[in-house]
PDB file of C-alpha atoms in Angstrom:
ATOM      1  CA  MET A   8       0.000   0.000   0.000  1.00 42.00           C
ATOM      2  CA  ILE A   9       1.042   3.614   0.435  1.00 44.00           C
ATOM      3  CA  ARG A  10       4.362   3.871   2.255  1.00 42.00           C
ATOM      4  CA  LYS A  11       5.263   7.553   2.072  1.00 42.00           C
ATOM      5  CA  LYS A  12       3.286   8.380   5.217  1.00 43.00           C
ATOM      6  CA  ASN A  13       3.221   5.934   8.109  1.00 42.00           C
ATOM      7  CA  SER A  14      -0.052   7.380   9.411  1.00 42.00           C
ATOM      8  CA  LEU A  15      -1.773   6.699   6.093  1.00 48.00           C
ATOM      9  CA  SER A  16      -0.435   3.141   5.886  1.00 52.00           C
ATOM     10  CA  ALA A  17      -1.601   2.417   9.435  1.00 47.00           C
ATOM     11  CA  LEU A  18      -5.063   3.799   8.711  1.00 43.00           C
ATOM     12  CA  LEU A  19      -5.485   1.711   5.573  1.00 49.00           C
ATOM     13  CA  LEU A  20      -4.309  -1.431   7.369  1.00 48.00           C
ATOM     14  CA  ALA A  21      -6.835  -0.839  10.156  1.00 45.00           C
ATOM     15  CA  LEU A  22      -9.623  -0.413   7.601  1.00 45.00           C
ATOM     16  CA  ALA A  23      -8.647  -3.653   5.875  1.00 46.00           C
ATOM     17  CA  LEU A  24      -8.595  -5.625   9.129  1.00 43.00           C
ATOM     18  CA  ALA A  25     -11.964  -4.236  10.189  1.00 40.00           C
ATOM     19  CA  ALA A  26     -13.491  -5.189   6.841  1.00 42.00           C
ATOM     20  CA  LEU A  27     -12.554  -8.839   7.330  1.00 41.00           C
ATOM     21  CA  SER A  28     -15.335  -9.203   9.900  1.00 38.00           C
ATOM     22  CA  ALA A  29     -18.034  -7.869   7.561  1.00 41.00           C
ATOM     23  CA  SER A  30     -20.647 -10.279   6.205  1.00 42.00           C
ATOM     24  CA  PRO A  31     -21.673 -10.566   2.543  1.00 44.00           C
ATOM     25  CA  ALA A  32     -24.812  -8.739   1.443  1.00 44.00           C
ATOM     26  CA  ARG A  33     -28.002 -10.767   1.235  1.00 44.00           C
ATOM     27  CA  ALA A  34     -30.832 -10.271  -1.222  1.00 42.00           C
ATOM     28  CA  GLY A  35     -32.510  -6.937  -0.568  1.00 48.00           C
ATOM     29  CA  GLU A  36     -29.741  -5.651   1.689  1.00 66.00           C
ATOM     30  CA  ALA A  37     -27.580  -2.639   0.931  1.00 87.00           C
ATOM     31  CA  VAL A  38     -24.297  -3.503  -0.738  1.00 94.00           C
ATOM     32  CA  THR A  39     -21.150  -2.741   1.241  1.00 95.00           C
ATOM     33  CA  LEU A  40     -17.691  -2.805  -0.295  1.00 95.00           C
ATOM     34  CA  THR A  41     -15.800  -4.730   2.370  1.00 89.00           C
ATOM     35  CA  HIS A  42     -12.633  -4.599   0.262  1.00 90.00           C
ATOM     36  CA  VAL A  43     -11.907  -3.320  -3.225  1.00 95.00           C
ATOM     37  CA  HIS A  44      -9.689  -5.752  -5.124  1.00 94.00           C
ATOM     38  CA  GLY A  45     -10.058  -4.329  -8.609  1.00 97.00           C
ATOM     39  CA  LEU A  46     -12.262  -2.263 -10.909  1.00 98.00           C
ATOM     40  CA  SER A  47     -13.543  -3.211 -14.364  1.00 98.00           C
ATOM     41  CA  TYR A  48     -16.466  -2.649 -16.700  1.00 97.00           C
ATOM     42  CA  SER A  49     -18.520  -5.389 -18.289  1.00 96.00           C
ATOM     43  CA  ALA A  50     -17.873  -5.897 -21.998  1.00 94.00           C
ATOM     44  CA  ASP A  51     -21.020  -3.956 -22.947  1.00 95.00           C
ATOM     45  CA  GLY A  52     -20.164  -1.079 -20.585  1.00 96.00           C
ATOM     46  CA  GLN A  53     -23.495  -1.402 -18.758  1.00 97.00           C
ATOM     47  CA  GLN A  54     -22.011  -2.551 -15.456  1.00 97.00           C
ATOM     48  CA  LEU A  55     -19.144  -1.372 -13.277  1.00 98.00           C
ATOM     49  CA  LEU A  56     -17.708  -4.409 -11.483  1.00 98.00           C
ATOM     50  CA  VAL A  57     -16.026  -4.113  -8.092  1.00 98.00           C
ATOM     51  CA  PRO A  58     -14.525  -7.383  -6.820  1.00 96.00           C
ATOM     52  CA  SER A  59     -14.497  -7.455  -3.054  1.00 86.00           C
ATOM     53  CA  HIS A  60     -13.903  -9.794  -0.131  1.00 86.00           C
ATOM     54  CA  ASN A  61     -17.344 -11.363  -0.565  1.00 90.00           C
ATOM     55  CA  GLY A  62     -17.994 -11.491  -4.300  1.00 95.00           C
ATOM     56  CA  ILE A  63     -18.472  -8.904  -7.043  1.00 97.00           C
ATOM     57  CA  ALA A  64     -20.439  -5.712  -6.420  1.00 97.00           C
ATOM     58  CA  VAL A  65     -22.170  -4.294  -9.512  1.00 97.00           C
ATOM     59  CA  TYR A  66     -23.137  -0.694 -10.243  1.00 98.00           C
ATOM     60  CA  LYS A  67     -25.687  -0.432 -13.066  1.00 97.00           C
ATOM     61  CA  GLY A  68     -28.197   2.277 -13.907  1.00 96.00           C
ATOM     62  CA  GLY A  69     -27.542   4.161 -10.683  1.00 96.00           C
ATOM     63  CA  ARG A  70     -28.108   1.105  -8.457  1.00 97.00           C
ATOM     64  CA  TRP A  71     -25.837  -1.312  -6.618  1.00 97.00           C
ATOM     65  CA  SER A  72     -26.297  -5.075  -6.362  1.00 96.00           C
ATOM     66  CA  MET A  73     -24.210  -8.195  -5.929  1.00 95.00           C
ATOM     67  CA  ALA A  74     -23.417 -10.156  -9.076  1.00 94.00           C
ATOM     68  CA  ALA A  75     -24.945 -13.566  -9.583  1.00 92.00           C
ATOM     69  CA  GLY A  76     -22.416 -16.270  -8.906  1.00 90.00           C
ATOM     70  CA  PRO A  77     -20.150 -17.373  -6.066  1.00 91.00           C
ATOM     71  CA  ALA A  78     -19.104 -14.901  -3.362  1.00 93.00           C
ATOM     72  CA  HIS A  79     -15.411 -15.643  -3.730  1.00 95.00           C
ATOM     73  CA  ASP A  80     -12.603 -13.421  -2.458  1.00 96.00           C
ATOM     74  CA  PHE A  81     -11.430 -12.273  -5.885  1.00 96.00           C
ATOM     75  CA  MET A  82      -7.890 -10.933  -6.228  1.00 96.00           C
ATOM     76  CA  GLY A  83      -6.022  -9.597  -9.254  1.00 96.00           C
ATOM     77  CA  PHE A  84      -9.329  -9.001 -11.057  1.00 97.00           C
ATOM     78  CA  SER A  85      -9.045  -7.780 -14.675  1.00 97.00           C
ATOM     79  CA  ALA A  86     -11.326  -7.635 -17.728  1.00 97.00           C
ATOM     80  CA  THR A  87     -10.871  -8.122 -21.465  1.00 97.00           C
ATOM     81  CA  ARG A  88     -13.351  -7.491 -24.285  1.00 96.00           C
ATOM     82  CA  ASP A  89     -15.002 -10.880 -23.737  1.00 94.00           C
ATOM     83  CA  ALA A  90     -13.887 -12.318 -20.381  1.00 97.00           C
ATOM     84  CA  LEU A  91     -12.940 -11.693 -16.769  1.00 97.00           C
ATOM     85  CA  TYR A  92      -9.713 -13.039 -15.276  1.00 98.00           C
ATOM     86  CA  SER A  93      -8.924 -13.339 -11.601  1.00 98.00           C
ATOM     87  CA  SER A  94      -7.166 -15.175  -8.808  1.00 97.00           C
ATOM     88  CA  GLY A  95      -7.920 -15.314  -5.099  1.00 96.00           C
ATOM     89  CA  HIS A  96      -9.666 -17.564  -2.618  1.00 96.00           C
ATOM     90  CA  PRO A  97     -12.908 -19.595  -2.582  1.00 95.00           C
ATOM     91  CA  ALA A  98     -15.973 -18.498  -0.649  1.00 93.00           C
ATOM     92  CA  PRO A  99     -16.540 -20.034   2.800  1.00 89.00           C
ATOM     93  CA  GLY A 100     -18.047 -23.493   2.423  1.00 87.00           C
ATOM     94  CA  SER A 101     -16.840 -23.851  -1.160  1.00 89.00           C
ATOM     95  CA  LYS A 102     -15.202 -27.134  -2.141  1.00 88.00           C
ATOM     96  CA  LEU A 103     -12.819 -25.379  -4.516  1.00 92.00           C
ATOM     97  CA  THR A 104      -9.086 -25.518  -3.915  1.00 96.00           C
ATOM     98  CA  ASN A 105      -7.457 -22.527  -2.217  1.00 97.00           C
ATOM     99  CA  PRO A 106      -5.886 -20.459  -3.750  1.00 97.00           C
ATOM    100  CA  PHE A 107      -7.404 -20.360  -7.224  1.00 97.00           C
ATOM    101  CA  GLY A 108      -4.311 -19.879  -9.356  1.00 98.00           C
ATOM    102  CA  LEU A 109      -5.703 -18.347 -12.568  1.00 98.00           C
ATOM    103  CA  ILE A 110      -9.434 -18.450 -13.330  1.00 98.00           C
ATOM    104  CA  LYS A 111     -11.588 -17.068 -16.151  1.00 98.00           C
ATOM    105  CA  SER A 112     -15.264 -16.190 -16.593  1.00 97.00           C
ATOM    106  CA  ARG A 113     -17.117 -15.641 -19.864  1.00 96.00           C
ATOM    107  CA  ASP A 114     -20.490 -14.912 -18.280  1.00 95.00           C
ATOM    108  CA  GLY A 115     -19.815 -11.898 -16.074  1.00 93.00           C
ATOM    109  CA  GLY A 116     -18.667 -13.879 -13.042  1.00 93.00           C
ATOM    110  CA  LYS A 117     -21.560 -16.353 -12.793  1.00 93.00           C
ATOM    111  CA  SER A 118     -19.223 -19.267 -13.441  1.00 94.00           C
ATOM    112  CA  TRP A 119     -15.450 -19.643 -13.547  1.00 96.00           C
ATOM    113  CA  GLN A 120     -13.081 -21.863 -15.506  1.00 97.00           C
ATOM    114  CA  LYS A 121      -9.857 -23.124 -13.918  1.00 97.00           C
ATOM    115  CA  LEU A 122      -6.743 -22.239 -15.942  1.00 98.00           C
ATOM    116  CA  GLY A 123      -4.154 -23.908 -13.747  1.00 97.00           C
ATOM    117  CA  LEU A 124      -2.009 -23.363 -10.644  1.00 98.00           C
ATOM    118  CA  GLU A 125      -4.913 -23.981  -8.259  1.00 97.00           C
ATOM    119  CA  GLY A 126      -3.620 -24.588  -4.775  1.00 97.00           C
ATOM    120  CA  GLU A 127      -0.273 -23.075  -5.792  1.00 97.00           C
ATOM    121  CA  ALA A 128      -0.556 -19.397  -6.688  1.00 97.00           C
ATOM    122  CA  ASP A 129      -2.530 -16.340  -5.598  1.00 97.00           C
ATOM    123  CA  PHE A 130      -1.875 -13.516  -8.047  1.00 97.00           C
ATOM    124  CA  HIS A 131      -2.697 -10.235  -6.306  1.00 96.00           C
ATOM    125  CA  THR A 132      -1.100  -8.337  -9.210  1.00 98.00           C
ATOM    126  CA  LEU A 133      -2.641  -9.446 -12.518  1.00 98.00           C
ATOM    127  CA  ALA A 134      -3.183  -7.439 -15.708  1.00 98.00           C
ATOM    128  CA  THR A 135      -4.840  -8.249 -19.017  1.00 98.00           C
ATOM    129  CA  SER A 136      -4.655  -6.759 -22.483  1.00 98.00           C
ATOM    130  CA  HIS A 137      -8.258  -5.768 -23.234  1.00 97.00           C
ATOM    131  CA  GLY A 138      -8.198  -6.720 -26.903  1.00 96.00           C
ATOM    132  CA  THR A 139      -5.803  -9.691 -26.888  1.00 96.00           C
ATOM    133  CA  ASP A 140      -5.334 -12.917 -24.952  1.00 87.00           C
ATOM    134  CA  ALA A 141      -2.347 -11.684 -22.935  1.00 98.00           C
ATOM    135  CA  VAL A 142      -2.335 -12.024 -19.140  1.00 98.00           C
ATOM    136  CA  TYR A 143       0.567 -10.757 -17.021  1.00 98.00           C
ATOM    137  CA  VAL A 144       1.087 -11.641 -13.354  1.00 98.00           C
ATOM    138  CA  ILE A 145       3.604 -11.125 -10.594  1.00 98.00           C
ATOM    139  CA  ASN A 146       4.548 -14.482  -9.124  1.00 97.00           C
ATOM    140  CA  HIS A 147       6.089 -14.555  -5.653  1.00 95.00           C
ATOM    141  CA  GLY A 148       7.518 -18.071  -5.518  1.00 94.00           C
ATOM    142  CA  PRO A 149       8.220 -21.287  -7.452  1.00 96.00           C
ATOM    143  CA  ASN A 150       5.297 -23.440  -8.565  1.00 97.00           C
ATOM    144  CA  SER A 151       4.678 -26.225 -11.068  1.00 97.00           C
ATOM    145  CA  ARG A 152       4.706 -23.865 -14.071  1.00 97.00           C
ATOM    146  CA  MET A 153       6.990 -21.070 -12.835  1.00 98.00           C
ATOM    147  CA  LYS A 154      10.459 -21.982 -11.612  1.00 96.00           C
ATOM    148  CA  GLU A 155      11.075 -18.751  -9.727  1.00 97.00           C
ATOM    149  CA  ALA A 156       9.540 -15.470  -8.652  1.00 97.00           C
ATOM    150  CA  GLY A 157       9.074 -12.645 -11.152  1.00 98.00           C
ATOM    151  CA  ILE A 158       6.818 -11.275 -13.871  1.00 98.00           C
ATOM    152  CA  TYR A 159       5.255 -13.915 -16.126  1.00 98.00           C
ATOM    153  CA  TYR A 160       2.851 -13.713 -19.045  1.00 98.00           C
ATOM    154  CA  THR A 161       0.675 -16.118 -21.001  1.00 98.00           C
ATOM    155  CA  LEU A 162      -0.901 -15.715 -24.431  1.00 98.00           C
ATOM    156  CA  ASN A 163      -2.969 -18.906 -24.291  1.00 98.00           C
ATOM    157  CA  ASP A 164      -4.848 -18.916 -20.981  1.00 98.00           C
ATOM    158  CA  GLY A 165      -2.068 -20.403 -18.914  1.00 97.00           C
ATOM    159  CA  LEU A 166      -1.120 -23.347 -21.111  1.00 97.00           C
ATOM    160  CA  LYS A 167       2.336 -21.811 -21.403  1.00 97.00           C
ATOM    161  CA  TRP A 168       3.948 -19.149 -19.205  1.00 98.00           C
ATOM    162  CA  GLN A 169       6.972 -17.050 -20.161  1.00 98.00           C
ATOM    163  CA  ARG A 170       9.122 -15.363 -17.535  1.00 98.00           C
ATOM    164  CA  ALA A 171      10.039 -11.742 -18.349  1.00 98.00           C
ATOM    165  CA  ASP A 172      13.539 -10.445 -17.599  1.00 98.00           C
ATOM    166  CA  ALA A 173      12.121  -7.120 -16.338  1.00 98.00           C
ATOM    167  CA  LYS A 174      15.494  -5.396 -16.702  1.00 98.00           C
ATOM    168  CA  GLY A 175      15.554  -1.914 -15.184  1.00 98.00           C
ATOM    169  CA  LEU A 176      12.498  -2.548 -12.981  1.00 98.00           C
ATOM    170  CA  PRO A 177      12.730  -2.327  -9.160  1.00 97.00           C
ATOM    171  CA  ALA A 178      12.131  -5.460  -7.105  1.00 94.00           C
ATOM    172  CA  LYS A 179       8.883  -4.089  -5.655  1.00 96.00           C
ATOM    173  CA  VAL A 180       6.135  -3.297  -8.162  1.00 98.00           C
ATOM    174  CA  ASN A 181       2.787  -1.823  -7.113  1.00 98.00           C
ATOM    175  CA  VAL A 182       0.824  -2.344 -10.325  1.00 98.00           C
ATOM    176  CA  LEU A 183       0.987  -3.699 -13.878  1.00 98.00           C
ATOM    177  CA  ALA A 184      -1.041  -2.609 -16.926  1.00 98.00           C
ATOM    178  CA  VAL A 185      -1.034  -3.973 -20.486  1.00 98.00           C
ATOM    179  CA  HIS A 186      -1.838  -2.092 -23.706  1.00 98.00           C
ATOM    180  CA  PRO A 187      -5.252  -3.061 -25.163  1.00 98.00           C
ATOM    181  CA  THR A 188      -3.949  -4.131 -28.588  1.00 98.00           C
ATOM    182  CA  ASP A 189      -0.155  -4.372 -28.265  1.00 98.00           C
ATOM    183  CA  ALA A 190       0.474  -7.100 -25.699  1.00 98.00           C
ATOM    184  CA  LYS A 191       4.194  -6.282 -25.676  1.00 98.00           C
ATOM    185  CA  LEU A 192       3.580  -2.795 -24.259  1.00 98.00           C
ATOM    186  CA  VAL A 193       3.487  -3.013 -20.455  1.00 98.00           C
ATOM    187  CA  ALA A 194       3.374  -0.327 -17.769  1.00 98.00           C
ATOM    188  CA  ALA A 195       4.554  -0.840 -14.197  1.00 98.00           C
ATOM    189  CA  GLY A 196       4.180   1.433 -11.189  1.00 98.00           C
ATOM    190  CA  ALA A 197       6.714   1.480  -8.367  1.00 98.00           C
ATOM    191  CA  ASP A 198       7.517   3.619  -5.359  1.00 97.00           C
ATOM    192  CA  ASP A 199       9.999   5.653  -7.398  1.00 97.00           C
ATOM    193  CA  GLY A 200       7.981   6.225 -10.551  1.00 97.00           C
ATOM    194  CA  LEU A 201       6.339   4.889 -13.695  1.00 98.00           C
ATOM    195  CA  TYR A 202       8.047   2.359 -15.973  1.00 98.00           C
ATOM    196  CA  LEU A 203       7.266   1.301 -19.557  1.00 98.00           C
ATOM    197  CA  SER A 204       8.324  -1.768 -21.525  1.00 98.00           C
ATOM    198  CA  ARG A 205       7.830  -2.290 -25.247  1.00 98.00           C
ATOM    199  CA  ASN A 206       9.176  -5.847 -25.339  1.00 98.00           C
ATOM    200  CA  SER A 207       6.845  -7.916 -23.126  1.00 98.00           C
ATOM    201  CA  ALA A 208       8.427  -6.711 -19.869  1.00 98.00           C
ATOM    202  CA  GLY A 209      11.853  -7.758 -21.057  1.00 98.00           C
ATOM    203  CA  SER A 210      13.304  -4.335 -20.236  1.00 98.00           C
ATOM    204  CA  PHE A 211      11.873  -1.082 -18.907  1.00 98.00           C
ATOM    205  CA  GLU A 212      12.484   2.634 -19.311  1.00 97.00           C
ATOM    206  CA  GLN A 213      11.329   5.187 -16.719  1.00 97.00           C
ATOM    207  CA  PRO A 214       9.411   8.119 -18.239  1.00 96.00           C
ATOM    208  CA  VAL A 215       8.159   9.388 -14.846  1.00 97.00           C
ATOM    209  CA  LYS A 216      10.436   9.616 -11.816  1.00 96.00           C
ATOM    210  CA  GLY A 217      10.006  10.714  -8.222  1.00 95.00           C
ATOM    211  CA  LYS A 218       6.352   9.692  -7.841  1.00 95.00           C
ATOM    212  CA  GLN A 219       4.963   6.705  -5.972  1.00 97.00           C
ATOM    213  CA  VAL A 220       2.774   5.144  -8.677  1.00 98.00           C
ATOM    214  CA  LEU A 221      -0.082   3.047  -7.295  1.00 98.00           C
ATOM    215  CA  ALA A 222      -2.497   2.412 -10.188  1.00 98.00           C
ATOM    216  CA  ALA A 223      -2.227   2.346 -13.977  1.00 98.00           C
ATOM    217  CA  SER A 224      -4.578   1.710 -16.890  1.00 98.00           C
ATOM    218  CA  PHE A 225      -4.304   2.229 -20.640  1.00 98.00           C
ATOM    219  CA  ASP A 226      -7.049   4.023 -22.543  1.00 97.00           C
ATOM    220  CA  LEU A 227      -8.936   1.425 -24.569  1.00 97.00           C
ATOM    221  CA  ASP A 228      -8.047   3.264 -27.786  1.00 97.00           C
ATOM    222  CA  GLY A 229      -4.404   2.653 -26.867  1.00 97.00           C
ATOM    223  CA  LYS A 230      -3.358   6.304 -27.105  1.00 97.00           C
ATOM    224  CA  GLN A 231      -2.888   7.263 -23.447  1.00 97.00           C
ATOM    225  CA  LEU A 232      -1.919   5.805 -20.103  1.00 98.00           C
ATOM    226  CA  TRP A 233      -3.657   6.841 -16.881  1.00 98.00           C
ATOM    227  CA  PHE A 234      -1.828   6.460 -13.579  1.00 98.00           C
ATOM    228  CA  SER A 235      -2.259   7.502  -9.968  1.00 98.00           C
ATOM    229  CA  ALA A 236       0.412   8.645  -7.544  1.00 98.00           C
ATOM    230  CA  TYR A 237       0.875   9.656  -3.937  1.00 96.00           C
ATOM    231  CA  SER A 238       3.361  12.105  -2.463  1.00 90.00           C
ATOM    232  CA  GLY A 239       1.761  13.625   0.597  1.00 90.00           C
ATOM    233  CA  GLU A 240      -1.512  13.862  -1.339  1.00 94.00           C
ATOM    234  CA  ALA A 241      -3.319  11.881  -4.012  1.00 97.00           C
ATOM    235  CA  ALA A 242      -2.769  12.666  -7.688  1.00 98.00           C
ATOM    236  CA  LEU A 243      -4.033  11.346 -11.022  1.00 98.00           C
ATOM    237  CA  PHE A 244      -2.331  11.726 -14.402  1.00 98.00           C
ATOM    238  CA  ARG A 245      -2.714  10.797 -18.056  1.00 98.00           C
ATOM    239  CA  MET A 246       0.148  10.622 -20.518  1.00 98.00           C
ATOM    240  CA  GLY A 247       0.548   9.971 -24.227  1.00 97.00           C
ATOM    241  CA  LEU A 248       2.660   7.026 -25.314  1.00 96.00           C
ATOM    242  CA  LYS A 249       4.955   8.712 -27.809  1.00 90.00           C
ATOM    243  CA  ALA A 250       8.560   9.278 -26.768  1.00 86.00           C
ATOM    244  CA  GLY A 251       8.966  12.454 -24.738  1.00 89.00           C
ATOM    245  CA  ALA A 252       5.280  12.713 -23.816  1.00 92.00           C
ATOM    246  CA  ARG A 253       4.645  14.540 -20.543  1.00 94.00           C
ATOM    247  CA  ALA A 254       2.186  13.522 -17.849  1.00 96.00           C
ATOM    248  CA  GLU A 255      -0.855  15.786 -17.549  1.00 97.00           C
ATOM    249  CA  ALA A 256      -2.527  16.158 -14.137  1.00 97.00           C
ATOM    250  CA  VAL A 257      -6.216  15.253 -13.881  1.00 98.00           C
ATOM    251  CA  LYS A 258      -8.221  16.960 -11.141  1.00 96.00           C
ATOM    252  CA  LEU A 259      -9.353  14.586  -8.414  1.00 98.00           C
ATOM    253  CA  PRO A 260     -12.241  14.885  -5.973  1.00 96.00           C
ATOM    254  CA  ALA A 261     -11.175  15.718  -2.425  1.00 94.00           C
ATOM    255  CA  LEU A 262      -9.409  12.740  -0.819  1.00 96.00           C
ATOM    256  CA  THR A 263      -8.226  12.757   2.797  1.00 92.00           C
ATOM    257  CA  GLN A 264      -5.350  10.408   3.627  1.00 94.00           C
ATOM    258  CA  ASP A 265      -6.313   8.353   0.599  1.00 97.00           C
ATOM    259  CA  ALA A 266      -5.210   7.650  -2.971  1.00 98.00           C
ATOM    260  CA  VAL A 267      -6.502   6.078  -6.188  1.00 98.00           C
ATOM    261  CA  ALA A 268      -6.041   2.307  -6.143  1.00 98.00           C
ATOM    262  CA  TYR A 269      -7.803   1.366  -9.427  1.00 98.00           C
ATOM    263  CA  ILE A 270      -8.778   3.054 -12.702  1.00 98.00           C
ATOM    264  CA  ALA A 271     -11.199   1.785 -15.373  1.00 98.00           C
ATOM    265  CA  GLN A 272     -12.670   3.101 -18.640  1.00 98.00           C
ATOM    266  CA  ASN A 273     -16.110   2.261 -20.017  1.00 98.00           C
ATOM    267  CA  PRO A 274     -15.635   0.357 -23.326  1.00 97.00           C
ATOM    268  CA  SER A 275     -18.928   1.605 -24.795  1.00 97.00           C
ATOM    269  CA  GLN A 276     -18.659   5.202 -23.492  1.00 96.00           C
ATOM    270  CA  PRO A 277     -14.950   6.117 -23.606  1.00 96.00           C
ATOM    271  CA  GLY A 278     -15.551   9.445 -21.856  1.00 96.00           C
ATOM    272  CA  GLU A 279     -16.625   7.608 -18.711  1.00 98.00           C
ATOM    273  CA  ILE A 280     -13.825   6.908 -16.239  1.00 98.00           C
ATOM    274  CA  ALA A 281     -14.192   5.181 -12.874  1.00 98.00           C
ATOM    275  CA  ILE A 282     -11.760   5.272  -9.971  1.00 98.00           C
ATOM    276  CA  ALA A 283     -11.698   3.424  -6.649  1.00 98.00           C
ATOM    277  CA  THR A 284      -9.536   4.399  -3.698  1.00 98.00           C
ATOM    278  CA  PHE A 285      -7.758   2.539  -0.920  1.00 97.00           C
ATOM    279  CA  LYS A 286     -10.427   3.727   1.540  1.00 97.00           C
ATOM    280  CA  ARG A 287     -13.170   2.220  -0.672  1.00 97.00           C
ATOM    281  CA  ASN A 288     -14.412   5.461  -2.197  1.00 98.00           C
ATOM    282  CA  VAL A 289     -15.669   5.048  -5.771  1.00 98.00           C
ATOM    283  CA  PHE A 290     -16.198   7.908  -8.237  1.00 98.00           C
ATOM    284  CA  LEU A 291     -17.445   8.215 -11.818  1.00 98.00           C
ATOM    285  CA  SER A 292     -16.578  10.869 -14.380  1.00 98.00           C
ATOM    286  CA  GLN A 293     -18.506  11.331 -17.624  1.00 97.00           C
ATOM    287  CA  ASP A 294     -15.979  13.786 -19.063  1.00 97.00           C
ATOM    288  CA  GLN A 295     -12.551  12.142 -18.796  1.00 95.00           C
ATOM    289  CA  GLY A 296     -11.959  13.434 -15.283  1.00 96.00           C
ATOM    290  CA  GLY A 297     -13.317  16.946 -15.693  1.00 96.00           C
ATOM    291  CA  SER A 298     -15.864  16.353 -12.911  1.00 97.00           C
ATOM    292  CA  TRP A 299     -16.657  13.479 -10.588  1.00 98.00           C
ATOM    293  CA  THR A 300     -19.725  11.886  -8.976  1.00 98.00           C
ATOM    294  CA  GLN A 301     -19.254   9.760  -5.874  1.00 98.00           C
ATOM    295  CA  ILE A 302     -21.070   6.395  -5.875  1.00 98.00           C
ATOM    296  CA  ALA A 303     -19.466   4.805  -2.775  1.00 98.00           C
ATOM    297  CA  ARG A 304     -18.139   6.452   0.376  1.00 97.00           C
ATOM    298  CA  GLU A 305     -15.661   4.436   2.440  1.00 96.00           C
ATOM    299  CA  GLY A 306     -17.383   1.211   1.453  1.00 96.00           C
ATOM    300  CA  THR A 307     -20.957   2.470   1.825  1.00 97.00           C
ATOM    301  CA  THR A 308     -22.630   2.436  -1.581  1.00 97.00           C
ATOM    302  CA  LEU A 309     -24.648   5.509  -2.578  1.00 95.00           C
TER     303      LEU A 309
END
């Protein structure tokens, strides 16, 4: 999480521990975001999906609900044009193996297909290329398909994994993002800045230095990269991908001891951007960040 300010890190840890005791929403009950483990839109752009500790919360047409399907603890949640990918842990009482390894859903999270490494890997950092079959993960230890820790990617749903050299990248990475059409173009956020690779995470350059980068997401048209940062206060930026492009600040709503943890763009309405914060605030913008509407406040849905 955020490490620049000890008080902020302690606050976020306390919030996370308190959320563990929360119960999943039942039919007719208000939806509470116990955790926020990702942020994605459905393929048709009609639903904003928020994976949490007890399943997937859905925002559609101004209303919140829980998605049909198992109330798993989804981690590393990421969407493509026709599927959802995730990792994590099975719901209480489930007979599924813990952890999941890599799983995939083609029906909005109602059912999930196992793609391997169940019982072996829990990928908290997972990124997909929206328009291709590429999935990138950070692996923290050896398993049956990965001989050592590091960044790995698959182009065929986990049948084969390739380890990336990740030259020039710090040991600790906060976030990965993959270009929607060029699966070789990868962004990584670290405590000392933003990194870009154009060769499948083989090597990285550092276009942005001196900022703790916590979230990153490519525009679905592939022309810009959005990223969040924290240095005493929260910040949000977008940057073109051509050499020498400069990061442009995007105005954020007021955040107190908080920062943007996830960024998503609506595939059917590209002007609509969603952000979720470490303190479980969720905001929508209909004008690329010009103005924001809050739809969840510290886990309480609005």
